[in-house]
Short mmCIF file of C-alpha atoms and ligand atoms in Angstrom, two decimals:
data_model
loop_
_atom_site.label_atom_id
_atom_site.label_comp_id
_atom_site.label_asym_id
_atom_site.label_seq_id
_atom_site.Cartn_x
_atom_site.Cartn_y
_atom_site.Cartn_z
CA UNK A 730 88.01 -74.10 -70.27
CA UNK A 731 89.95 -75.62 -73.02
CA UNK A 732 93.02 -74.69 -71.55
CA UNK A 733 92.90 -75.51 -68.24
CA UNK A 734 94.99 -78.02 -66.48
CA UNK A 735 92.30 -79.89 -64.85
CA UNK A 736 90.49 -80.07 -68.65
CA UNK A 737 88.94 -83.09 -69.33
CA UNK A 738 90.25 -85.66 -72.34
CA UNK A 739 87.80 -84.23 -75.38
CA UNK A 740 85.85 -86.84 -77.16
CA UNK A 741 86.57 -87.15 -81.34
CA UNK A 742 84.56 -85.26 -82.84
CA UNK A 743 83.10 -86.30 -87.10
CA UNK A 744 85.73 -84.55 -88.29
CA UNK A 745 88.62 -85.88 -86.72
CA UNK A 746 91.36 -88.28 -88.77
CA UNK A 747 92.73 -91.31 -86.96
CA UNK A 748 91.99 -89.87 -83.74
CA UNK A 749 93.74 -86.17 -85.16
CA UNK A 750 92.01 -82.79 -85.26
CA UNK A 751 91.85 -79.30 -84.64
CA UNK A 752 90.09 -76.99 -82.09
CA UNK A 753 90.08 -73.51 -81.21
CA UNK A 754 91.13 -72.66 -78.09
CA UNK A 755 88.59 -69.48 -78.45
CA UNK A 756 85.48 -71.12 -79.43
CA UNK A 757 85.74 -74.64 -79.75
CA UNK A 758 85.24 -75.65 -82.85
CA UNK A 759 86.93 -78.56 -84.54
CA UNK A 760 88.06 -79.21 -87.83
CA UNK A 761 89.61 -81.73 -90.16
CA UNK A 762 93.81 -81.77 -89.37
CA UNK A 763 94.81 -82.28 -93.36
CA UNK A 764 91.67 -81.02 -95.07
CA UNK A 765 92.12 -77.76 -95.91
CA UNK A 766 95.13 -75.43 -95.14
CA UNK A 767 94.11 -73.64 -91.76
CA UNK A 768 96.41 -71.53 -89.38
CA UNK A 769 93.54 -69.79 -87.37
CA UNK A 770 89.96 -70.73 -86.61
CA UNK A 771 87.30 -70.20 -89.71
CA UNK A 772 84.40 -68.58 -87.06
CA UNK A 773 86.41 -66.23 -84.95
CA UNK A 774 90.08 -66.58 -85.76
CA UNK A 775 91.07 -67.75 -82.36
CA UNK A 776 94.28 -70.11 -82.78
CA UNK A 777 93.64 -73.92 -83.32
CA UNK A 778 95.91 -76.18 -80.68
CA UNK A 779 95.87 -80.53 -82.63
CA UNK A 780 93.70 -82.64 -80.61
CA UNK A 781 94.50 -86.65 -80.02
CA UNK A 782 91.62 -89.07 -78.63
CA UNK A 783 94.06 -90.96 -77.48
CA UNK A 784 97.13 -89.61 -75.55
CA UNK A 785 100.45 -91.37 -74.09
CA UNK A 786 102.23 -91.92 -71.40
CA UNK A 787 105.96 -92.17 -70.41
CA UNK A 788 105.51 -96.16 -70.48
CA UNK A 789 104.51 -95.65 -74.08
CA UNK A 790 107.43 -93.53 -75.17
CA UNK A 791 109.64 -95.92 -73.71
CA UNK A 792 108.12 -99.38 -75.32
CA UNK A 793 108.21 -97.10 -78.42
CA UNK A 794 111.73 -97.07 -79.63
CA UNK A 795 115.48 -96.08 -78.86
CA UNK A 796 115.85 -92.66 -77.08
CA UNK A 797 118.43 -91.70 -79.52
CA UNK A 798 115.44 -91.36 -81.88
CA UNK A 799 114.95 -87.50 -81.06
CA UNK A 800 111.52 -85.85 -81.39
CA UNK A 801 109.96 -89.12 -83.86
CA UNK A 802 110.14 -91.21 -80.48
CA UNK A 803 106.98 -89.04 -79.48
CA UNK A 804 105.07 -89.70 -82.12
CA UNK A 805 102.48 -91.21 -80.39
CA UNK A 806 102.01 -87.55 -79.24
CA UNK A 807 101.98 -85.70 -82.68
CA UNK A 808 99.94 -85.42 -85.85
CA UNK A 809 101.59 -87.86 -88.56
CA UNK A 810 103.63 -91.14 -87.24
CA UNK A 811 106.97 -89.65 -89.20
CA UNK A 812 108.35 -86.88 -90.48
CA UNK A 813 111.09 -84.69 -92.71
CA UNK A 814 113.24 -85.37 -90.27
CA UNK A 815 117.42 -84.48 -89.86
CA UNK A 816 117.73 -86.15 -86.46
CA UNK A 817 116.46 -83.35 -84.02
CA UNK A 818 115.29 -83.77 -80.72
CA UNK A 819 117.49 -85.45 -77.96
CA UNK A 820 119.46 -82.75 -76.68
CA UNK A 821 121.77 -82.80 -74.13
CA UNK A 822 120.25 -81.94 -70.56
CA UNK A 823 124.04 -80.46 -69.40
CA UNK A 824 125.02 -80.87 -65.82
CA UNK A 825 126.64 -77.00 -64.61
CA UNK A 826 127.97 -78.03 -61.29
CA UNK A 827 129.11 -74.18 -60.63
CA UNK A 828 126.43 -72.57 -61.75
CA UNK A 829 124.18 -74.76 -59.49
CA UNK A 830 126.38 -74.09 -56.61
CA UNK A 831 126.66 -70.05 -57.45
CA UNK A 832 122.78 -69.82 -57.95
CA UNK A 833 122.37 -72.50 -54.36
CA UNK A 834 120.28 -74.67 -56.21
CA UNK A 835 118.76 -78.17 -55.29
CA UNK A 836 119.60 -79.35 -58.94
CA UNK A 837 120.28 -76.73 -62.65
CA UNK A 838 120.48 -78.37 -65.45
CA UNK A 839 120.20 -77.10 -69.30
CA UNK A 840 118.67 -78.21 -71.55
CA UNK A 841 120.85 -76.90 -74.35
CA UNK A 842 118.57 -76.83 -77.83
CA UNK A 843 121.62 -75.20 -79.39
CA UNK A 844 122.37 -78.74 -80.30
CA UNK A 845 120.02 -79.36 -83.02
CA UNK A 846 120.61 -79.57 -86.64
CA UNK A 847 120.16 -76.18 -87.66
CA UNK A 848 121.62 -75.02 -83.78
CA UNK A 849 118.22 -74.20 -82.88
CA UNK A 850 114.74 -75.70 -81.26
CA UNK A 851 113.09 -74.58 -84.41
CA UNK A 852 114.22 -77.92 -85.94
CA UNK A 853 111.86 -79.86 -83.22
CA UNK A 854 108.80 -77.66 -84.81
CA UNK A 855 109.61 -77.71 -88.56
CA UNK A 856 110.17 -81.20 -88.82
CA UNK A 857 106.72 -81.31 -88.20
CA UNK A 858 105.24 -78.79 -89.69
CA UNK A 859 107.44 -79.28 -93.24
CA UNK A 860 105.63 -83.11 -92.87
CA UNK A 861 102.36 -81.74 -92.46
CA UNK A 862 102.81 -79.52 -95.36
CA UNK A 863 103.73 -82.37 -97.44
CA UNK A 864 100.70 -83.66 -96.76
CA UNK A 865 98.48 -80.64 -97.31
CA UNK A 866 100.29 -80.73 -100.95
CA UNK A 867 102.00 -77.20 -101.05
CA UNK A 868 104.58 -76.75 -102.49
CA UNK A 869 105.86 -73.02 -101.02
CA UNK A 870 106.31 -72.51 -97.48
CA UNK A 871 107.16 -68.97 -95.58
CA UNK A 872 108.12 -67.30 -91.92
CA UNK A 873 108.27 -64.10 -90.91
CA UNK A 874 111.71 -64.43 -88.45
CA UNK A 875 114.24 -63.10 -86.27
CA UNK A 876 116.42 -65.55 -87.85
CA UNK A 877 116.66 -68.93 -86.29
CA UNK A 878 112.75 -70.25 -88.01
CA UNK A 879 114.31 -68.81 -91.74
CA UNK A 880 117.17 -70.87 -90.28
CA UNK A 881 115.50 -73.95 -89.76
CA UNK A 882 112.55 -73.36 -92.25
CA UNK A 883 115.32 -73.30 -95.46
CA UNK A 884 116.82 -76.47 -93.94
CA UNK A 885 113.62 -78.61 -93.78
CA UNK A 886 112.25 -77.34 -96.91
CA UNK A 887 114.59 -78.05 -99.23
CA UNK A 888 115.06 -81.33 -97.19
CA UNK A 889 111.99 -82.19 -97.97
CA UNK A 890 112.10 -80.54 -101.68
CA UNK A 891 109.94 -77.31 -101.19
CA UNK A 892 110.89 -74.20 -102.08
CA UNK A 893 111.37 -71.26 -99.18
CA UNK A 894 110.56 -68.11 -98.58
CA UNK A 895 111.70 -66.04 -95.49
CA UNK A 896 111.23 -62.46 -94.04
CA UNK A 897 113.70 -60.87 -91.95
CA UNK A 898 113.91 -57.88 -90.45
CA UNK A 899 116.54 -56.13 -92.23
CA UNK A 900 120.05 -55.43 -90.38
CA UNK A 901 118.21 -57.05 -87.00
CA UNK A 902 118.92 -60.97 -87.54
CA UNK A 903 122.51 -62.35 -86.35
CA UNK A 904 124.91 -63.43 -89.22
CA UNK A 905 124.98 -67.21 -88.60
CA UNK A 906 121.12 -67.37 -89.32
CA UNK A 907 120.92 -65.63 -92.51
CA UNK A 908 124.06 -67.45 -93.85
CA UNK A 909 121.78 -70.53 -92.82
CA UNK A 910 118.58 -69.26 -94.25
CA UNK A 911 121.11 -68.37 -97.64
CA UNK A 912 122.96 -70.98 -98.36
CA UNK A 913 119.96 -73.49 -97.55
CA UNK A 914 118.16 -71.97 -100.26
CA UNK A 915 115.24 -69.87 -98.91
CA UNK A 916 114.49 -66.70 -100.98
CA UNK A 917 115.31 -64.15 -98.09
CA UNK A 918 113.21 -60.81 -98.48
CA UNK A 919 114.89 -58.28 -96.23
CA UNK A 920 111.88 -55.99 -94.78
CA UNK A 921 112.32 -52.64 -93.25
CA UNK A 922 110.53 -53.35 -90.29
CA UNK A 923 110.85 -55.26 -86.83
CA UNK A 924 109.57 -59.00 -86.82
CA UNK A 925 106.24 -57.99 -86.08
CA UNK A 926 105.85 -56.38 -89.00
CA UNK A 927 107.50 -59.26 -91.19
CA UNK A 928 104.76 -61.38 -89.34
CA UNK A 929 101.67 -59.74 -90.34
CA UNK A 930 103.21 -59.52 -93.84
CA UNK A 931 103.77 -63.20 -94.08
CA UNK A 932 100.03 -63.95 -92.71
CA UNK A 933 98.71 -61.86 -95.15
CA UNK A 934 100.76 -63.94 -98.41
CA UNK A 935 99.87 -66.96 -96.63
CA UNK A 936 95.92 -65.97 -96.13
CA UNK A 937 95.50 -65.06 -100.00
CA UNK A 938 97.49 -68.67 -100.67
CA UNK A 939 100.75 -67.49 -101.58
CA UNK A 940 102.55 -69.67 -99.19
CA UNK A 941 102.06 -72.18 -96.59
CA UNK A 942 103.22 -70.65 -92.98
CA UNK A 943 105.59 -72.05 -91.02
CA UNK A 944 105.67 -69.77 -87.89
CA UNK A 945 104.54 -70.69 -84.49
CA UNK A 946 101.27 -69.75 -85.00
CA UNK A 947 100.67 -72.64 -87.29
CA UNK A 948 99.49 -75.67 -84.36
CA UNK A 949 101.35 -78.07 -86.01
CA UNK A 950 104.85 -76.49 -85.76
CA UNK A 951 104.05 -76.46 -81.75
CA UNK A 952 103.57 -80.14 -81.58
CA UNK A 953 106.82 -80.95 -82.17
CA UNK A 954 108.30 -78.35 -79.76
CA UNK A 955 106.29 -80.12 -76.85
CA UNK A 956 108.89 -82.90 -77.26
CA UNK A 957 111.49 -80.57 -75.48
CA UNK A 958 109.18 -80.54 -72.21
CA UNK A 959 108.61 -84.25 -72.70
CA UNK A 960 112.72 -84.61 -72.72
CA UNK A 961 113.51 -82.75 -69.51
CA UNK A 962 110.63 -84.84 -67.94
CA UNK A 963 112.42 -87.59 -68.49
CA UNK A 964 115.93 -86.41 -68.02
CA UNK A 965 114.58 -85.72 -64.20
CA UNK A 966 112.81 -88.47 -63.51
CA UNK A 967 115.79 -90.80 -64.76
CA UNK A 968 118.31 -88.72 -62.85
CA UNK A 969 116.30 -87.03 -59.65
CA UNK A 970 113.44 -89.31 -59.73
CA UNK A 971 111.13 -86.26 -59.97
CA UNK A 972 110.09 -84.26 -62.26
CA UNK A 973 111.51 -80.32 -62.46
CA UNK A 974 110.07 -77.62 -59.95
CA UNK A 975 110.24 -75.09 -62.43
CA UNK A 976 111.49 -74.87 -66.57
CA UNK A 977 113.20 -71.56 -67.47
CA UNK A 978 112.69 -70.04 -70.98
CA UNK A 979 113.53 -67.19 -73.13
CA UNK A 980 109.96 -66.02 -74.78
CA UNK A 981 109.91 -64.46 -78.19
CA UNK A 982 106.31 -65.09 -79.32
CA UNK A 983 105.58 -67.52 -76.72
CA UNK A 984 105.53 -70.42 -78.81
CA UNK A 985 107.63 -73.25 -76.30
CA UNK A 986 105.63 -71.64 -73.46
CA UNK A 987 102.32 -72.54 -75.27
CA UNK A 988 103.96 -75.67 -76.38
CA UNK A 989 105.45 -77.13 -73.19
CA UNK A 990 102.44 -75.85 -71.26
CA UNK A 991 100.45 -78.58 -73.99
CA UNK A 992 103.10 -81.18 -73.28
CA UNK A 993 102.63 -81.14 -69.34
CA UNK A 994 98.37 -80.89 -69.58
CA UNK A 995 98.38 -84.32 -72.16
CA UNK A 996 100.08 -85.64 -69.58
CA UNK A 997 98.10 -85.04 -66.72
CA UNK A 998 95.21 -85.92 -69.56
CA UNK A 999 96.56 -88.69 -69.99
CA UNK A 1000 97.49 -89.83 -65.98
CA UNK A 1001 100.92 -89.64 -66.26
CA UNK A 1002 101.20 -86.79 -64.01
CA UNK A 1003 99.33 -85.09 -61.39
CA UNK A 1004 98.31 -82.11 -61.34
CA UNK A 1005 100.21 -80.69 -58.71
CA UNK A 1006 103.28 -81.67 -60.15
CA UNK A 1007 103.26 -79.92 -63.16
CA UNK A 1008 106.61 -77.72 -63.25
CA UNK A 1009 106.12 -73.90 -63.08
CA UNK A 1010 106.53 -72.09 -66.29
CA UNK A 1011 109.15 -68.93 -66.12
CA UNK A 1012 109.36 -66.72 -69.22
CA UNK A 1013 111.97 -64.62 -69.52
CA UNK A 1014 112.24 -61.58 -71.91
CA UNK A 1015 114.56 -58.66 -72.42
CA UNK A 1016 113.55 -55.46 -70.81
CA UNK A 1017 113.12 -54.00 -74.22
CA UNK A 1018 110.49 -56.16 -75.41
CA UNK A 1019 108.95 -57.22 -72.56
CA UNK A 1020 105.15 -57.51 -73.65
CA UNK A 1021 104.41 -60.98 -72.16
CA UNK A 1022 105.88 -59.80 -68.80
CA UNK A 1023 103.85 -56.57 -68.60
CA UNK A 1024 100.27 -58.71 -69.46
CA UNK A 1025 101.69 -61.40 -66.33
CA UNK A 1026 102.61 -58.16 -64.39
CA UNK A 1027 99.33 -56.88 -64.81
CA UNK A 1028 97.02 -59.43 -64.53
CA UNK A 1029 96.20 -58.87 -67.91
CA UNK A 1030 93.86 -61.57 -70.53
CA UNK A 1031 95.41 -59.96 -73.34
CA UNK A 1032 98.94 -58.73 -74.24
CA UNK A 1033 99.89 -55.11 -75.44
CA UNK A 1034 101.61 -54.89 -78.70
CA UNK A 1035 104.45 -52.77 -78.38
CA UNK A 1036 106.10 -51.24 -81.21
CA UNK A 1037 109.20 -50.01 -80.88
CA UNK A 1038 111.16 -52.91 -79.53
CA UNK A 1039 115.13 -53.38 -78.81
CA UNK A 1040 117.14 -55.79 -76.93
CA UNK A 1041 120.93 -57.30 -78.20
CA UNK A 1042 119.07 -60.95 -78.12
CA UNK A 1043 118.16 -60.12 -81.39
CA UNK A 1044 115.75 -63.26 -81.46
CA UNK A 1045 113.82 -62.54 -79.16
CA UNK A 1046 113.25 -58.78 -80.16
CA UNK A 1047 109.43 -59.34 -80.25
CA UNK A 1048 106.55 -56.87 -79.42
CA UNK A 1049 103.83 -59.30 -80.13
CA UNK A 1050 103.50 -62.20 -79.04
CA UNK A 1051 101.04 -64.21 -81.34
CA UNK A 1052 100.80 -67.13 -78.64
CA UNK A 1053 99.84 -65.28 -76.06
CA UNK A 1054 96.40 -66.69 -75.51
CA UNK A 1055 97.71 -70.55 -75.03
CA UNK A 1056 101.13 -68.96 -72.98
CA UNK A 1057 99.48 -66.63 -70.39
CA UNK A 1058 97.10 -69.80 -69.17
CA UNK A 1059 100.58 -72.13 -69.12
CA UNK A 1060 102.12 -69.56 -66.84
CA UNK A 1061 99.32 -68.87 -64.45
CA UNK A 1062 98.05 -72.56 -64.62
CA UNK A 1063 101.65 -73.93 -63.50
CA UNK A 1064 102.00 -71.25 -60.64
CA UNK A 1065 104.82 -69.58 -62.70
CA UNK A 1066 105.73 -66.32 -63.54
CA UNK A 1067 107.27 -63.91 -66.12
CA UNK A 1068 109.97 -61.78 -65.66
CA UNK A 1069 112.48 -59.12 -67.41
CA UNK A 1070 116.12 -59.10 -67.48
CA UNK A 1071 118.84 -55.89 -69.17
CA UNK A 1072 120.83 -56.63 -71.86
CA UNK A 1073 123.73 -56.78 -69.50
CA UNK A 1074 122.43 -59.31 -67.52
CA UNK A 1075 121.73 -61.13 -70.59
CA UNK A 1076 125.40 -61.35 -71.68
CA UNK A 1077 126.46 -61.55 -67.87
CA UNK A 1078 124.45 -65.09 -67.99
CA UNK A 1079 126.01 -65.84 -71.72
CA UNK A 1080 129.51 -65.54 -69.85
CA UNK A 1081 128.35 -68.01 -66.39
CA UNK A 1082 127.17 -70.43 -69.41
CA UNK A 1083 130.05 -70.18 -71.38
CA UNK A 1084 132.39 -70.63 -68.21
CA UNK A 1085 131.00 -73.96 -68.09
CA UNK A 1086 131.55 -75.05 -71.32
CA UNK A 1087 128.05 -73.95 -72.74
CA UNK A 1088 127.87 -71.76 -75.84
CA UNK A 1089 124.89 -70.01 -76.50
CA UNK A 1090 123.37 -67.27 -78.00
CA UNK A 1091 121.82 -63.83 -76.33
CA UNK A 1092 118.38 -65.06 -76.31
CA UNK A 1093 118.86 -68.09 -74.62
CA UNK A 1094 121.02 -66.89 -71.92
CA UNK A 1095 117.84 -64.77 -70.90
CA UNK A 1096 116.46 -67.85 -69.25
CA UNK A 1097 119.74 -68.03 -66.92
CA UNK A 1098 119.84 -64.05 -66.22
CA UNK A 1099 115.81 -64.82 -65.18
CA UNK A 1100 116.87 -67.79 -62.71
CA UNK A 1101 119.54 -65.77 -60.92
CA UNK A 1102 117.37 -62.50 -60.70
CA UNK A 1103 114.26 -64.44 -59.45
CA UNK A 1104 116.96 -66.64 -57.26
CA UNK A 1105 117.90 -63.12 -55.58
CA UNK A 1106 114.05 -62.06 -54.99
CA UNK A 1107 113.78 -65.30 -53.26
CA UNK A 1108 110.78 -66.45 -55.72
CA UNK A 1109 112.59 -69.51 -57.30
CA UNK A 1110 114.10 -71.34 -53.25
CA UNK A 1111 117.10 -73.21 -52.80
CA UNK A 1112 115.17 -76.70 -52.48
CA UNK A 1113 113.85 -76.37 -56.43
CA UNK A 1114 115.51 -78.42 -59.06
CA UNK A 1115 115.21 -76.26 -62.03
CA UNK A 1116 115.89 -76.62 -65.75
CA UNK A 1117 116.53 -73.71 -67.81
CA UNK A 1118 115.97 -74.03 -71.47
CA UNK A 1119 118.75 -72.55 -74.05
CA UNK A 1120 117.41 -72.52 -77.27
CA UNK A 1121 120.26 -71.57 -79.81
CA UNK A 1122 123.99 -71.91 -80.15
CA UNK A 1123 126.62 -69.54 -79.69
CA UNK A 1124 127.53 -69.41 -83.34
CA UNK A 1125 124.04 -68.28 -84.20
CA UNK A 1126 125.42 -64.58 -83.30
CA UNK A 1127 129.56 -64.75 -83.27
CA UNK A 1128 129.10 -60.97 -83.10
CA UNK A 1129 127.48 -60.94 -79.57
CA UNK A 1130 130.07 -63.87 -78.65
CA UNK A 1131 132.79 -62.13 -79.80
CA UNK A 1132 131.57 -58.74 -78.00
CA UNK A 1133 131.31 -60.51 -74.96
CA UNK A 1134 134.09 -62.56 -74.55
CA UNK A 1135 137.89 -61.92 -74.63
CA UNK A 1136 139.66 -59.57 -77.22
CA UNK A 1137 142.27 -61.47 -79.15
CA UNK A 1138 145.71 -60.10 -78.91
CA UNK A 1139 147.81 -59.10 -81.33
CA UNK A 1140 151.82 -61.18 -80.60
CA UNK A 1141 154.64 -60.90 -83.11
CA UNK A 1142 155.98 -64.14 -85.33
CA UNK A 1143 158.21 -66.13 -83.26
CA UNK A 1144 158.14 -67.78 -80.36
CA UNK A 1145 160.42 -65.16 -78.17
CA UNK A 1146 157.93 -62.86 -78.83
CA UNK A 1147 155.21 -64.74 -77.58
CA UNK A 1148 156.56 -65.75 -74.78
CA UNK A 1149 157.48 -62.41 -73.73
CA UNK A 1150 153.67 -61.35 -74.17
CA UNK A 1151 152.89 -63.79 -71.91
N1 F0G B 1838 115.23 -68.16 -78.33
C1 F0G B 1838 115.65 -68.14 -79.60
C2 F0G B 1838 117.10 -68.42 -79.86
C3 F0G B 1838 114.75 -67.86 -80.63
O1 F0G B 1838 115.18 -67.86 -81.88
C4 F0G B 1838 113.41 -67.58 -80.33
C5 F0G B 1838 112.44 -67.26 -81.36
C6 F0G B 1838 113.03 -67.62 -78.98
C7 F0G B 1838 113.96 -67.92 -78.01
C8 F0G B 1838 111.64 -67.35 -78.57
O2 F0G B 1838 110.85 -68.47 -78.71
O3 F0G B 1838 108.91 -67.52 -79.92
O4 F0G B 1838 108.79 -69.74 -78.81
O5 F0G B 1838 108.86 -67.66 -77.46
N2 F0G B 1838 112.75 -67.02 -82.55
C9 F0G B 1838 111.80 -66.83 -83.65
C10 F0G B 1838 112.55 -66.83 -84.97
C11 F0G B 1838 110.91 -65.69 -83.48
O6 F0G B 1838 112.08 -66.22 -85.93
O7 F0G B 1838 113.59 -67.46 -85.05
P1 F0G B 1838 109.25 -68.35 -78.72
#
C-alpha cells in the first residue's frame, strides 16, 4: 500500500519530470506534474500525493542553505526548486515552561504557525501551489475557505500577479481573514452555506476550467505544508536530540495531517528515520465537527460527512474532510489517535497559551485542549516530549480574543481617578 510507512521508494515512471510526478493514492496511476491541470486522479478520482525519485535527508537540508530560508530550504523535498515566496516557513518552536510543568510533560513545545506572513500555515502551502500555477500558465486561482486559505490565497496571488477568487461561508469566517482576503485583492463571494458547501462549489468552477484550485486537495499545496513536520524534526533533534513522541494538531480537512504524515514516510524512504520513530499523529477537532474523530473512533476506512456543523473555532468548522484518505493512514500508521474537545475547552487552552505569551486563534488552541484531555486519560505519559502545532494568530479572530480575555474598564480623565480605580 501506497501509504504505508514501511512503502518502498517508487521507481520513475515515463511520465515523470526531473524525477517529479503524480500518483494516486487509490489506484496508482502516475501522471505528468505540469502537464495538464489535475487535482484528482483521471481513472477513479482518488487524490494524487507528488512523487520524487530521489528524496533527502536532514544532511541535505543542512548543506542546502541558511535555516533562516523558511520552507525554500526544503526544496530538495518539493516540486519546483523556488517559489512565490514572502518568507514563510521558519517558525518559532516556543518554549512554555508552565504549561509543560501544568500538563507534567517530558518536553511541550509549539510550534506557533501564527507567525507566517499572512498569520497562518496556509502561507507554507500557497507558496507552492501559486508557483506551480505559474507554471501550469493560469491565470485565475480559487478556494473554497473558512478564512485563513482566502487569507493566504489573495496574498500569494497577487504576489505573484494572478487574480483571486475566494468563497466564504457567509457570516462564519473571523474578521481578520476577510479584511486579509479584501484588501489583498481576492474577489470574495460570500455563500450561504458552511465550507463544505463553498468546497464542492469551487471544485465544480475549477473542474469546468474556471479557476485553478488552491485548496488542500490540490497535492501540490500539501508539499509545502510537510515543511512544518520537517521543522519540528529538527527543532528536537537540535534541542532534545530526539525526535518528538507525538505532534498535536487542530484538523479542519486534514490537510497537515496528510501532509506531515508524507513528511515523516520520505523520511523513513529516504533512511533518515526509522520506522519506529516516527512521532504519533493527534488530531484534534471541536466536538461540533468532529467527523475525522468519529471515522478514528470507529475504526472506520471512510469518513461521514456531517452536515450541520458548529464550533467557535470557526476554521476548523468542517464536516468533510476531503483528506481523509491520506490522514486516517497517518494517524493509524504513527500509533496516534484523534480526539474531540468543547468549545470551552478550546478557549480554556487559548487562555494557558496566551498566559505564556502565545496568541492564537480558536482553532489552534484545539491542539492544546487535545494534549491536556488525552494527558488526563493517561494516553499521551509524562515521559513524551510533545509538540503541539498552532496554526493561526490571535488577530485572525480579535472577536474570540476579545470574548475570552479581560473586559476593558471604563476610568475617568485624570490621574486621581485612575488611581482610585485601582
Ligand atoms: N487551523 C486553522 C487556523 C485553519 O485555518 C485550518 C484550516 C485548520 C487548522 C485545519 O487544517 O484543513 O489542514 O486540517 N483552514 C482552512 C481554511 C479550511 O479555509 O482556512 P487542515
Amino acid at each position: 500500500m501506497s501509504l504505508s510507512l514501511s512503502a518502498d521508494q517508487p521507481a520513475a515512471p515515463a511520465d515523470a519530470e526531473d524525477g517529479v510526478w503524480l500518483e494516486c493514492i487509490a489506484c496508482g496511476e502516475t501522471f505528468a506534474p505540469f502537464a495538464d491541470v489535475r487535482y484528482t486522479c483521471d481513472e477513479c478520482d482518488g487524490l494524487l500525493e507528488v512523487r520524487y525519485d530521489d528524496l533527502p535527508t536532514f544532511e541535505d537540508f543542512a548543506a542546502a542553505a541558511d535555516p533562516d530560508q523558511g520552507v525554500w530550504r526544503y526544496a530538495d523535498t518539493l516540486p519546483l526548486p523556488a517559489g512565490v515566496s514572502i518568507q514563510e516557513g521558519a517558525t518559532p518552536l516556543y518554549e512554555v515552561p508552565g504549561l509543560e510543568a501544568d500538563l507534567e510533560l517530558e518536553a511541550l513545545r509549539i510550534k506557533h504557525e501564527g507567525m507566517n506572513p499572512t498569520g497562518s500555515f496556509k502561507d507554507r502551502g500557497m507558496t507552492v501551489g501559486v508557483a506551480v500555477a505559474k507554471e501550469l500558465g493560469v491565470d485565475r486561482l480559487a478556494c473554497a475557505s473558512t478564512g485563513n486559505t482566502s487569507a493566504a490565497l489573495a496574498a500569494y496571488g497577487s504576489r505573484g500577479g494572478m487574480e483571486t477568487l475566494v468563497l466564504l461561508p457567509a457570516g462564519k469566517v473571523a474578521a481578520g481573514k476577510v479584511a486579509q482576503a479584501s484588501l489583498h485583492g481576492a474577489r470574495i463571494l460570500e455563500v450561504d452555506g458552511n465550507f463544505d458547501a463553498c468546497l464542492d462549489i469551487v471544485q465544480e468552477l475549477a473542474g469546468q476550467g474556471e479557476a485553478y484550485l488552491l485548496n488542500s486537495l490540490n497535492p501540490f499545496r500539501l508539499e509545502g505544508q510537510k515543511t512544518i513536520g520537517l521543522e519540528i524534526l529538527e527543532g528536537f533533534l537540535a534541542d532534545y536530540d530526539t525526535v518528538p513522541d507525538r505532534i498535536v494538531l487542530p484538523v479542519g480537512n486534514a490537510g497537515n495531517t496528510s501532509a506531515l504524515y508524507k513528511a515523516f514516510r520520505e523520511l523513513v524512504q529516504a533512511g533518515a528515520l526509522e520506522t519506529d520513530e516516527v512521532p504519533k499523529l493527534v488530531g484534534v477537532q471541536a466536538e461540533g465537527a468532529a467527523p475525522m474523530v468519529e471515522a478514528i473512533e470507529n475504526g472506520a476506512d471512510e469518513v461521514r460527512r456531517w452536515d450541520d456543523v458548529e464550533t467557535r473555532a470557526t476554521a476548523i468548522r468542517i464536516g468533510n474532510p476531503v483528506n481523509a484518505p491520506k490522514a486516517l493512514p497517518g494517524i493509524r500508521e504513527t500509533g496516534g489517535t484523534a480526539i474531540s474537545v468543547t468549545d470551552e475547552e478550546i478557549t480554556e487552552a487559548q487562555r494557558d497559551l496566551a498566559g505564556e505569551g502565545i496568541g492564537v486563534e480558536p482553532a489552534s488552541a484545539a491542539s492544546v485542549a487535545g494534549l491536556r484531555k488525552l494527558r488526563a486519560e493517561g494516553i499521551v505519559t509524562e515521559d513524551e516530549r510533545v509538540a503541539c502545532l498552532t496554526t493561526g494568530h490571535l488577530l485572525k479572530d480579535p472577536d474570540a480574543a476579545a470574548a475570552a480575555g479581560r473586559e476593558p474598564e471604563p476610568v475617568p480623565a485624570d490621574t486621581a481617578g485612575v488611581l482610585e480605580h485601582l
